Tab-separated table of C-alpha atoms in Angstrom:
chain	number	residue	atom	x	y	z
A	20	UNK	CA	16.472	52.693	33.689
A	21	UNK	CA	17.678	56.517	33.938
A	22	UNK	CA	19.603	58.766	31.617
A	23	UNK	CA	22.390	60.484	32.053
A	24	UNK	CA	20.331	63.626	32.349
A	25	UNK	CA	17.894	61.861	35.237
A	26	UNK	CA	20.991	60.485	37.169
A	27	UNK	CA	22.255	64.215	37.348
A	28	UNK	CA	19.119	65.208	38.587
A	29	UNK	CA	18.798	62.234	41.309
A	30	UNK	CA	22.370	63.615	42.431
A	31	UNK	CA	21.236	67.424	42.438
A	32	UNK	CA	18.607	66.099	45.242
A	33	UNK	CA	21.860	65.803	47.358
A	34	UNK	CA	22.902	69.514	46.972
A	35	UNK	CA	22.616	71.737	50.113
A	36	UNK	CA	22.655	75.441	50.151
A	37	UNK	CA	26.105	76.660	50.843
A	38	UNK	CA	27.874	73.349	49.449
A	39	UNK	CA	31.224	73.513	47.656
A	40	UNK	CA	30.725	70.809	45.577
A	41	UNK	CA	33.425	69.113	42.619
A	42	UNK	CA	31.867	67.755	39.580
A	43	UNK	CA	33.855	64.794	37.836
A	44	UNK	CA	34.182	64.284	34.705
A	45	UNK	CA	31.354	62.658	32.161
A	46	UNK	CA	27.924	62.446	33.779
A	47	UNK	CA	28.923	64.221	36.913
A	48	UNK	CA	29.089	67.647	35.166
A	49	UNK	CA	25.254	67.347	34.421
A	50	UNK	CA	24.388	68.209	37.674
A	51	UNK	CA	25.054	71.914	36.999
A	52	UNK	CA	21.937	71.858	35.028
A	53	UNK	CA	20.130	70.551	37.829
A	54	UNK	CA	20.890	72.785	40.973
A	55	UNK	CA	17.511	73.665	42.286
A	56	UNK	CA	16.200	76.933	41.998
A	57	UNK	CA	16.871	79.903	44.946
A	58	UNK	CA	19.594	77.466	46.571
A	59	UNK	CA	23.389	78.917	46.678
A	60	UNK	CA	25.914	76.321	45.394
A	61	UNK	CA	28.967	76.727	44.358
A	62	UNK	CA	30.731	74.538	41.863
A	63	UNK	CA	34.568	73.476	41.390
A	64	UNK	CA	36.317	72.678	38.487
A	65	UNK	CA	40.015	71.142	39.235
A	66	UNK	CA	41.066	73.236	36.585
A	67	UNK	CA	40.833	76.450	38.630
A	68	UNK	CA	37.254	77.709	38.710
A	69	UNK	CA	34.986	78.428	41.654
A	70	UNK	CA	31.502	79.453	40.621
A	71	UNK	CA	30.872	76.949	37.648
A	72	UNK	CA	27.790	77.505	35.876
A	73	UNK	CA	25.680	75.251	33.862
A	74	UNK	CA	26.478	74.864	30.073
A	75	UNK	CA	26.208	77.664	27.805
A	76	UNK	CA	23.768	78.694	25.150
A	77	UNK	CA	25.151	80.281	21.703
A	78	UNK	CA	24.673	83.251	22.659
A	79	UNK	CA	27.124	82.262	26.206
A	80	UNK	CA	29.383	80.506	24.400
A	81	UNK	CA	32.830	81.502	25.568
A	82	UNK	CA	35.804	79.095	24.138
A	83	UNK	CA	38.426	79.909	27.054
A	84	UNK	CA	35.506	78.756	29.688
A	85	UNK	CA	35.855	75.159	30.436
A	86	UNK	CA	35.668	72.615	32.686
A	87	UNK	CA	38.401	69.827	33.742
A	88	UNK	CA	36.603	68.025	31.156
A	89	UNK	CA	37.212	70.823	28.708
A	90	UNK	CA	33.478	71.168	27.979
A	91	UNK	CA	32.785	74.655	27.380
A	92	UNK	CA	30.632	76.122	30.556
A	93	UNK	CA	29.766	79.285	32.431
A	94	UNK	CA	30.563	81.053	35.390
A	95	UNK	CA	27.775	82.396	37.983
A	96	UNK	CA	28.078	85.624	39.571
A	97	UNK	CA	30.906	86.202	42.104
A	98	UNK	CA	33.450	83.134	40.657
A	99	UNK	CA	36.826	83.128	40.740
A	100	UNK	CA	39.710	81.891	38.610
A	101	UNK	CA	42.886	80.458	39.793
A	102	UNK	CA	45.592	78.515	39.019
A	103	UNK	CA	45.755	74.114	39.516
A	104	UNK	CA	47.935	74.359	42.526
A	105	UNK	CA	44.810	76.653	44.369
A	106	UNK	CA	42.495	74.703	43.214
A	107	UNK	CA	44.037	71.865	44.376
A	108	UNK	CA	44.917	72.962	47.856
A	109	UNK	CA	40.898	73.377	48.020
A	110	UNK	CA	40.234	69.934	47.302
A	111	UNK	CA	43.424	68.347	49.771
A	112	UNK	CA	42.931	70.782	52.449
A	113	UNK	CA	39.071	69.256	52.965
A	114	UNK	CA	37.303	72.022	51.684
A	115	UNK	CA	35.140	70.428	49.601
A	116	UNK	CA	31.885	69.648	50.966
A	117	UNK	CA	30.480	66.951	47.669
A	118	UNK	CA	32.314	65.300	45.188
A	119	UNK	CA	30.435	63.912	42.352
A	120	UNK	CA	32.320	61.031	40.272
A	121	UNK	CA	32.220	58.887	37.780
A	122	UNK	CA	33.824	55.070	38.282
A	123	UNK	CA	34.507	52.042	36.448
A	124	UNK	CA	33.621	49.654	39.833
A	125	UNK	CA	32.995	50.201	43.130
A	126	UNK	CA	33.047	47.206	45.368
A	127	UNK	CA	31.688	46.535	49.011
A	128	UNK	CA	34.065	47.941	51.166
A	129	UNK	CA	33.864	51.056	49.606
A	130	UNK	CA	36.828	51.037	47.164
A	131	UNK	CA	36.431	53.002	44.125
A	132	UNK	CA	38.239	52.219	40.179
A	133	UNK	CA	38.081	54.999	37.946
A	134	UNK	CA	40.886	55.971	36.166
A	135	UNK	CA	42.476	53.339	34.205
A	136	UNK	CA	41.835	50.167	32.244
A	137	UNK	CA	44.854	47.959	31.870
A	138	UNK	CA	45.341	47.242	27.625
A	139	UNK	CA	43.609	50.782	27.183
A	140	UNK	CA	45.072	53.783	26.446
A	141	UNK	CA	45.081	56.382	29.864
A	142	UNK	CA	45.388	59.833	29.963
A	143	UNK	CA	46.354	60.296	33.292
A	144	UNK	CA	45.004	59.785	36.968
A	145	UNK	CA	43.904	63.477	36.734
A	146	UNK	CA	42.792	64.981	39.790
A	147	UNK	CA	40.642	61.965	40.964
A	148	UNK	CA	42.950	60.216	43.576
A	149	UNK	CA	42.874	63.806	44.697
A	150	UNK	CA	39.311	63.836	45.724
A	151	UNK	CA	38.311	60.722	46.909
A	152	UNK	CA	41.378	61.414	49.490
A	153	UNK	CA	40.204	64.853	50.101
A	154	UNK	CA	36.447	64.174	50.195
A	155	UNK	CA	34.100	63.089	52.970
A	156	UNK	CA	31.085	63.284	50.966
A	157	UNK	CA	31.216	61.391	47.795
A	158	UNK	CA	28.922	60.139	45.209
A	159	UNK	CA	30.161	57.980	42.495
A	160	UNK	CA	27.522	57.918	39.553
A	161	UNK	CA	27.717	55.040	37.186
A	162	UNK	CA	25.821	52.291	34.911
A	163	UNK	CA	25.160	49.578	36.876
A	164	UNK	CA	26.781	47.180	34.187
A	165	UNK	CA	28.831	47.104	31.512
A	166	UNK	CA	27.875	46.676	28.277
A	167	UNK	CA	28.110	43.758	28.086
A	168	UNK	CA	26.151	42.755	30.988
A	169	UNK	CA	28.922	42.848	33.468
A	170	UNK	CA	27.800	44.244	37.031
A	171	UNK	CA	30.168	47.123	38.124
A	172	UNK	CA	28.817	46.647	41.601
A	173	UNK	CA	31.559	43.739	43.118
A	174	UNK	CA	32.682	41.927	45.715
A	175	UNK	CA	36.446	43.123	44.784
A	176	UNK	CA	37.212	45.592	42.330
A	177	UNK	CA	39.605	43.983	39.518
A	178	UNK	CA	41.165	46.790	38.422
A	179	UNK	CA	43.600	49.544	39.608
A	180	UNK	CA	42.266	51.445	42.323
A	181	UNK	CA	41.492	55.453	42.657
A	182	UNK	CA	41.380	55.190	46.472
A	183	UNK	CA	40.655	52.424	48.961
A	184	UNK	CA	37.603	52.386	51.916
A	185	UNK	CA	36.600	55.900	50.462
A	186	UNK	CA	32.773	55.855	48.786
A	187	UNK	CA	29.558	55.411	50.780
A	188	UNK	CA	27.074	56.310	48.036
A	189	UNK	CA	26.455	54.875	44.600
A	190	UNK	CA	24.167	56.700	42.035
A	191	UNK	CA	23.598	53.621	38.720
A	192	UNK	CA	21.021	53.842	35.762
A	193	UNK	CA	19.120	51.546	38.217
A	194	UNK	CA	19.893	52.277	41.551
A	195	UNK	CA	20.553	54.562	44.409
A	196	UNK	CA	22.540	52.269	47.373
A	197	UNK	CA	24.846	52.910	50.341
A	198	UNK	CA	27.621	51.221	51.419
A	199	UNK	CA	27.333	49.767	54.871
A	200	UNK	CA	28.951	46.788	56.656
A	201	UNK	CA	30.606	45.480	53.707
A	202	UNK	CA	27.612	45.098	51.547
A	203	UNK	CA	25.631	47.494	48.885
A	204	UNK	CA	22.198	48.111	50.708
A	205	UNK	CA	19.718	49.444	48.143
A	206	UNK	CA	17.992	53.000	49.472
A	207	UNK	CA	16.040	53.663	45.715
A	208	UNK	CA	15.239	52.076	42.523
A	209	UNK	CA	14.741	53.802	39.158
A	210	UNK	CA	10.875	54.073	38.537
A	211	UNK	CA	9.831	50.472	36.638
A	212	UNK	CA	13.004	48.883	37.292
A	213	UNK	CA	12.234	45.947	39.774
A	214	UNK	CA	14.085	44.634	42.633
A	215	UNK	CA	14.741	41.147	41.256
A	216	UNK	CA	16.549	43.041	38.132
A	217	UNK	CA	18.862	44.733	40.393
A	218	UNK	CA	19.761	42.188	42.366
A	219	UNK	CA	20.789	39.958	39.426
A	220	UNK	CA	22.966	42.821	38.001
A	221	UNK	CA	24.616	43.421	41.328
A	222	UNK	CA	27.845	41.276	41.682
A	223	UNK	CA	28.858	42.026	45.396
A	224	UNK	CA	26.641	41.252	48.549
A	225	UNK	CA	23.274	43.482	48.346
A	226	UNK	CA	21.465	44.152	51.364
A	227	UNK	CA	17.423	44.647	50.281
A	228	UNK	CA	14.992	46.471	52.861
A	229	UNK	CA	11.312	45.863	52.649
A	230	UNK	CA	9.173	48.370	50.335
A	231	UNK	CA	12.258	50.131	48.586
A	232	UNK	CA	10.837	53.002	47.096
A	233	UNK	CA	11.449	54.309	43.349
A	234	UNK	CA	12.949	57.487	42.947
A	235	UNK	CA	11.379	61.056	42.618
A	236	UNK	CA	12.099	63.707	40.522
């Protein structure tokens, strides 16, 4: 199956020059290690920055420079700073062209859970309701199970929802599949993970084409 680091890079194969793209938090903000060489990106933090950069070396290392995740990062030539009610007029007014985020479940018509477990203690919604809402490109990146074996990939998601009829593309430790029809229909599969594996860790209806290809890198 992937790491974290080789899901970020599968997602930084979706980056286009010229994309304002939002990074969520966890595995998501990995991707700004990843943006491929010579192409112009520019990455949003909710927090207020434009112009993210990857994360810093020692030498880098600035304390007041962070992310909505408040992992210390950088900023590229020509970002900008602003305050939460900017940034999030950017991400409501459509002017996002990727989100990147990270989910609890996802189920088959394209609903997304990410922000609370009932029992557990929650921070907050943050600005995820935001996004999905916002977004027309999304990718949610996730394992594919729990760890205890449970498939995140349902029928129905069980717990509160982050936004309803919103994602189209699901990044797992296993998988790369789109959301189409009501049903998961697998595009990719992690190099040496087999079909039969994701199929029996995939809870909601799962289209399969013929010869699905593993992932490159």
């Amino acid at each position: 199956m992937l790491t974290r680091e080789q899901m970020a890079q599968r997602v930084a194969q979706e980056l286009r020059d010229g994309y304002y793209v939002n990074l969520g938090i966890g595995i998501p903000t990995l991707v700004a290690n990843y943006v491929p060489a010579g192409m112009d990106v520019m990455l949003q933090s909710e927090n207020g920055l434009l112009g993210m950069g990857g994360f810093p070396s020692e030498e880098q290392l600035d304390a007041d420079m962070i992310n909505a995740g408040k992992q210390t990062v950088t900023a590229r030539a020509g970002a900008s700073i602003f305050d939460s009610a900017q940034s999030f007029a950017m991400i409501r007014g459509g002017h996002v062209d990727l989100t990147v985020l990270g989910a609890f479940e996802v189920d088959v018509a394209g609903n997304i859970a990410s922000w609370m477990i009932p029992g557990k203690l929650v921070k907050g919604m943050g600005g995820a309701m935001d996004l999905v809402a916002g977004a027309e490109n999304i990718i949610v990146v996730m394992t594919h199970a729990s760890k205890n074996g449970e498939s995140k990939l349902l029928p129905r998601c069980t717990l509160p929802l982050t936004g309803a009829n919103c994602i189209r593309k699901v990044l797992t430790d296993l998988a790369y599949l789109e959301i189409e029809r009501g049903a998961f229909v697998l595009r990719e599969r992690a190099p040496g993970v087999s079909v039969a594996e994701i199929v029996a860790k995939t809870a909601g209806q799962l289209i399969v084409p013929d010869n699905v290809p593993e992932m490159q890198f």
